[in-house]
XYZ file of C-alpha atoms in Angstrom:
368
model
C -148.941 363.201 282.851
C -146.220 365.575 281.697
C -144.766 365.320 278.216
C -141.390 364.283 279.642
C -142.879 361.456 281.696
C -144.934 360.285 278.720
C -141.870 360.283 276.494
C -139.878 358.373 279.093
C -142.678 355.833 279.517
C -142.962 355.391 275.764
C -139.218 354.939 275.407
C -139.165 352.360 278.184
C -142.014 350.456 276.531
C -140.226 350.552 273.165
C -136.999 349.305 274.700
C -138.807 346.524 276.541
C -140.550 345.457 273.315
C -137.265 345.466 271.421
C -135.499 343.430 274.124
C -138.344 340.922 274.256
C -138.290 340.488 270.473
C -134.524 340.106 270.320
C -134.569 337.762 273.300
C -137.147 335.553 271.594
C -135.020 335.560 268.435
C -131.902 334.512 270.332
C -133.804 331.708 272.059
C -135.081 330.550 268.667
C -131.551 330.563 267.243
C -130.201 328.593 270.200
C -132.915 325.987 269.682
C -132.367 325.904 265.907
C -128.620 325.494 266.417
C -129.244 322.118 268.029
C -129.867 320.791 264.510
C -126.525 322.126 263.246
C -123.647 319.669 263.067
C -121.431 320.414 266.125
C -118.359 321.093 263.974
C -120.284 323.787 262.066
C -121.440 325.844 265.069
C -119.809 329.276 265.161
C -120.689 332.499 267.073
C -121.906 334.390 264.019
C -124.928 332.076 263.776
C -126.458 333.799 266.802
C -126.342 337.410 265.582
C -129.672 338.870 264.343
C -128.519 339.964 260.902
C -130.568 339.776 257.713
C -130.285 341.450 254.324
C -133.471 343.462 253.868
C -132.115 346.776 252.511
C -128.994 348.087 250.756
C -127.572 349.217 254.118
C -128.220 345.945 255.939
C -126.858 344.000 252.963
C -123.517 345.792 253.322
C -123.426 344.978 257.044
C -124.251 341.307 256.476
C -121.660 341.036 253.708
C -118.958 342.516 255.919
C -119.965 340.312 258.843
C -120.063 336.930 257.084
C -117.232 337.471 254.605
C -113.791 336.139 255.420
C -110.518 337.507 254.050
C -109.511 335.696 250.893
C -105.937 335.116 249.800
C -104.844 333.874 246.408
C -102.808 330.685 246.892
C -99.311 330.348 245.468
C -99.029 328.622 242.136
C -101.902 330.505 240.525
C -101.791 333.509 238.217
C -104.780 335.879 238.272
C -105.564 338.623 235.785
C -108.528 340.856 235.044
C -109.998 341.268 231.585
C -112.632 343.665 230.292
C -114.812 341.883 227.760
C -116.382 344.032 225.090
C -119.831 342.487 224.742
C -120.469 343.182 221.048
C -116.968 342.069 220.090
C -117.234 338.814 222.070
C -120.609 338.003 220.540
C -119.467 338.870 217.020
C -117.071 335.916 217.098
C -119.565 333.539 218.706
C -121.337 330.794 216.796
C -124.441 331.664 218.819
C -124.229 335.352 217.857
C -127.612 335.602 216.136
C -129.550 333.792 218.856
C -127.995 335.813 221.700
C -128.360 339.145 219.918
C -132.002 338.318 219.291
C -132.501 337.951 223.044
C -130.572 341.119 223.849
C -132.138 343.233 221.107
C -135.274 344.057 223.106
C -133.591 344.700 226.462
C -132.883 348.245 227.645
C -129.062 348.140 227.466
C -128.128 345.321 225.090
C -124.647 343.745 225.130
C -122.518 345.214 227.899
C -118.857 345.469 228.805
C -118.127 342.736 231.360
C -115.172 342.343 233.720
C -113.904 338.824 234.439
C -111.097 337.554 236.642
C -109.101 334.658 235.193
C -107.214 332.140 237.340
C -104.600 329.962 235.651
C -102.735 327.309 237.670
C -98.959 327.080 237.361
C -97.132 323.836 236.756
C -94.677 322.469 239.316
C -91.876 324.833 240.211
C -94.104 327.813 239.351
C -93.156 327.573 235.696
C -95.801 328.859 233.267
C -98.466 326.239 232.675
C -98.500 324.840 229.163
C -101.876 325.156 227.488
C -101.864 321.421 226.906
C -101.783 320.927 230.710
C -105.104 322.700 231.289
C -107.925 320.166 231.647
C -110.942 322.458 231.308
C -112.348 325.969 231.388
C -114.758 326.690 234.253
C -117.063 329.706 234.200
C -117.684 330.719 237.840
C -120.337 332.953 239.451
C -119.874 334.284 242.989
C -122.641 334.341 245.602
C -124.293 337.248 247.393
C -128.050 336.969 246.917
C -127.872 338.804 243.559
C -127.375 341.999 245.601
C -123.823 341.765 246.945
C -120.420 340.106 246.543
C -117.530 340.519 244.121
C -115.410 338.233 241.995
C -112.334 339.405 243.924
C -113.834 338.072 247.162
C -113.556 334.585 245.664
C -109.819 334.805 244.901
C -108.888 332.166 247.460
C -111.649 329.779 246.447
C -111.116 330.177 242.707
C -107.347 329.852 243.107
C -107.673 326.549 244.973
C -110.369 325.459 242.527
C -107.980 326.107 239.616
C -105.202 324.121 241.302
C -107.311 321.112 242.217
C -108.994 320.775 238.831
C -106.031 322.017 236.732
C -108.563 324.320 235.106
C -108.693 327.891 233.918
C -111.347 329.578 236.069
C -113.170 332.581 234.628
C -115.047 334.446 237.365
C -117.674 336.999 236.342
C -118.004 340.457 237.923
C -121.681 340.614 237.058
C -123.847 343.642 237.793
C -125.857 343.585 241.018
C -129.429 344.429 241.928
C -131.192 346.614 242.887
C -129.078 349.107 240.911
C -128.977 346.684 237.981
C -132.033 344.392 238.043
C -132.769 341.520 235.667
C -131.636 340.940 232.952
C -128.307 342.734 233.644
C -126.577 339.874 235.505
C -127.858 337.317 232.995
C -126.562 339.373 230.059
C -123.152 339.673 231.723
C -123.124 335.940 232.333
C -124.039 335.035 228.762
C -121.293 337.277 227.358
C -118.814 335.633 229.724
C -120.152 332.229 228.632
C -119.565 333.032 224.950
C -116.026 334.152 225.798
C -115.362 331.030 227.900
C -116.592 328.814 225.072
C -114.115 330.492 222.728
C -111.228 329.922 225.175
C -112.232 326.283 225.687
C -112.389 325.737 221.913
C -108.975 327.337 221.402
C -107.410 325.081 224.032
C -109.464 322.049 223.065
C -110.953 321.298 226.494
C -114.468 320.944 227.977
C -116.440 323.930 229.292
C -118.032 323.682 232.730
C -120.273 326.260 234.432
C -120.479 326.601 238.186
C -121.395 328.916 241.044
C -122.492 329.107 244.672
C -125.718 330.427 246.193
C -127.002 333.275 243.987
C -124.060 332.459 241.723
C -125.337 328.887 241.487
C -128.770 330.125 240.458
C -127.266 332.539 237.948
C -125.076 329.721 236.610
C -128.221 327.618 236.097
C -129.939 330.488 234.263
C -126.897 331.107 232.054
C -126.699 327.385 231.259
C -130.372 327.402 230.241
C -129.950 330.478 228.071
C -126.658 329.300 226.559
C -128.049 325.863 225.773
C -131.098 327.337 224.043
C -128.838 329.640 222.011
C -126.665 326.748 220.846
C -123.604 327.107 223.100
C -122.201 323.709 224.055
C -121.748 323.224 227.821
C -120.369 319.986 229.206
C -121.372 320.173 232.873
C -122.922 322.385 235.558
C -121.869 322.336 239.200
C -124.356 324.151 241.428
C -123.521 324.738 245.098
C -126.693 325.430 247.152
C -128.141 327.397 244.202
C -130.721 330.199 244.460
C -133.287 328.936 241.949
C -136.846 329.738 243.046
C -138.211 333.252 243.629
C -141.046 331.877 245.779
C -138.759 330.340 248.381
C -139.207 332.118 251.699
C -142.802 333.219 251.190
C -143.817 330.393 253.485
C -141.408 329.469 256.268
C -140.242 325.849 256.393
C -139.299 324.818 259.954
C -135.611 324.026 260.279
C -134.644 325.725 257.009
C -133.076 329.141 256.511
C -132.462 330.039 260.143
C -128.824 330.917 259.528
C -126.820 333.236 257.230
C -129.384 333.489 254.401
C -132.928 333.790 255.699
C -136.385 333.825 254.121
C -136.548 337.604 254.610
C -133.184 338.099 252.896
C -134.193 335.810 250.044
C -137.393 337.697 249.367
C -135.483 340.999 249.391
C -132.847 339.605 247.025
C -135.405 338.332 244.528
C -137.516 341.492 244.774
C -134.422 343.582 244.046
C -133.478 341.407 241.079
C -136.963 341.138 239.565
C -138.085 344.736 240.086
C -137.838 345.409 236.336
C -140.185 342.591 235.332
C -142.885 344.966 234.083
C -140.342 346.348 231.620
C -139.274 342.984 230.209
C -142.509 341.040 230.613
C -143.458 339.427 227.315
C -139.893 339.416 225.985
C -138.104 336.149 225.203
C -135.419 336.754 227.797
C -137.911 336.732 230.684
C -137.958 332.915 230.624
C -134.455 332.937 232.174
C -135.309 335.164 235.153
C -136.146 332.317 237.550
C -134.356 329.015 236.741
C -136.870 326.799 238.577
C -139.674 328.017 236.299
C -138.247 326.238 233.260
C -140.475 323.534 231.802
C -138.079 321.610 229.501
C -134.971 320.231 231.215
C -134.175 317.580 228.628
C -131.399 319.345 226.702
C -129.487 320.738 229.673
C -126.001 319.414 230.536
C -125.277 316.915 233.352
C -125.248 318.391 236.839
C -123.921 318.080 240.392
C -126.034 319.954 242.936
C -125.030 320.120 246.589
C -126.969 321.578 249.520
C -127.210 321.263 253.297
C -130.427 320.013 254.884
C -130.750 323.191 257.000
C -130.289 325.483 254.017
C -133.191 327.650 252.846
C -132.435 326.398 249.316
C -132.564 322.680 250.161
C -136.037 322.013 248.741
C -135.531 323.905 245.479
C -132.076 322.372 244.961
C -133.386 318.839 245.415
C -136.382 319.512 243.170
C -134.155 320.940 240.427
C -131.952 317.833 240.502
C -135.038 315.599 240.372
C -136.459 317.474 237.379
C -133.169 317.101 235.529
C -133.088 313.372 236.278
C -136.735 312.930 235.280
C -135.887 314.535 231.929
C -133.103 312.040 231.268
C -130.239 314.308 232.328
C -127.553 312.810 234.568
C -127.838 314.725 237.850
C -126.428 313.999 241.297
C -127.857 315.645 244.405
C -125.492 315.886 247.387
C -127.443 316.215 250.636
C -125.556 317.158 253.818
C -127.178 316.706 257.272
C -126.649 319.537 259.754
C -125.292 321.963 257.141
C -126.598 325.528 256.832
C -126.129 327.999 253.975
C -122.504 328.874 253.246
C -121.061 326.579 255.909
C -118.391 325.327 253.495
C -117.013 328.887 253.322
C -117.507 329.821 256.985
C -116.092 326.610 258.489
C -114.139 325.351 255.489
C -111.732 323.310 257.617
C -114.479 321.221 259.262
C -114.202 317.552 258.127
C -117.806 317.504 256.883
C -117.177 320.602 254.746
C -113.859 319.269 253.461
C -115.752 316.194 252.287
C -118.473 318.345 250.695
C -115.887 320.339 248.737
C -113.979 317.188 247.795
C -117.135 315.625 246.360
C -117.784 318.751 244.312
C -114.213 318.766 242.945
C -114.421 315.030 242.189
C -117.663 315.566 240.264
C -116.076 318.337 238.199
C -113.005 316.222 237.473
C -115.156 313.231 236.502
C -117.183 315.475 234.188
C -113.972 316.523 232.412
C -112.940 312.890 231.921
C -116.389 311.956 230.626
C -116.406 314.876 228.182
C -112.974 313.911 226.853
C -113.885 310.260 226.220
């Protein structure tokens, strides 16, 4: 057989193998989609995309992201927080600096985006009208996403809760592995606590997906360091680094897969040999915590088809078992990120409404 014929035969075999594999994947997705609530079925669920490298992560982010527009009636500004200066005025200064002292970089400069709702008629909102300060963490598997991408969500969030939203532009893995994002989050937490104290309102911490997991880790760290937090709202949070090692049928078939989750965690935890044995390592994986008793009340919401369903439910149960008020919102037929992808679907409107109601109720409870 000539070299040309052999090459052609090999290419044909490779193409046939690829087509068979992709065909099997598409058939699997079509079957899996039968479990998805009809109102949540969209074309992008059938595309074979998964974050497993820096390049593929960029493609996935561009594919699943939707344009975000800041709603009217909200003022947004960006602020660069000087880590050492923020911590120097924090009551938890000593405890936080003790954690940071052994890490490679120490306190960092952190960028946050602040969203302040306007009163009726677009007049400047009086400080007395603000009901709370909410520290927010965007999603993206710890490897992608930006605070700016959440402008629309945070703007509406600020309006509906009459809160000042502080969204953190935390550093991303693999370029900045653990504990970089945690350090950024804790600095932003100390700053948010100061703002809440100045206004005289409760402080809530929230986030979605990887942002939900990072919010949980920051809450754990902040609580242990003596920072008072009134509530945590976790939307399908990324809490357990072992999720995805073993596939659970019917979970993680869409948007954020087991393969993507393992890549995200591997990227984030690739510095563990450097920090192993240090105090801060206990905040790397939120689900690994042993003592939940002193953590603030929580609302945790997750769809039943989401890869994070099991870990989200378990986290809520462990909070409840430790005497912490925790509500778990379970949504049939919902996959990861459906509330952002099909936000107008009635089921997702209800999911978001329940989250907002929980945050508003937490503010009332904290003020009583």
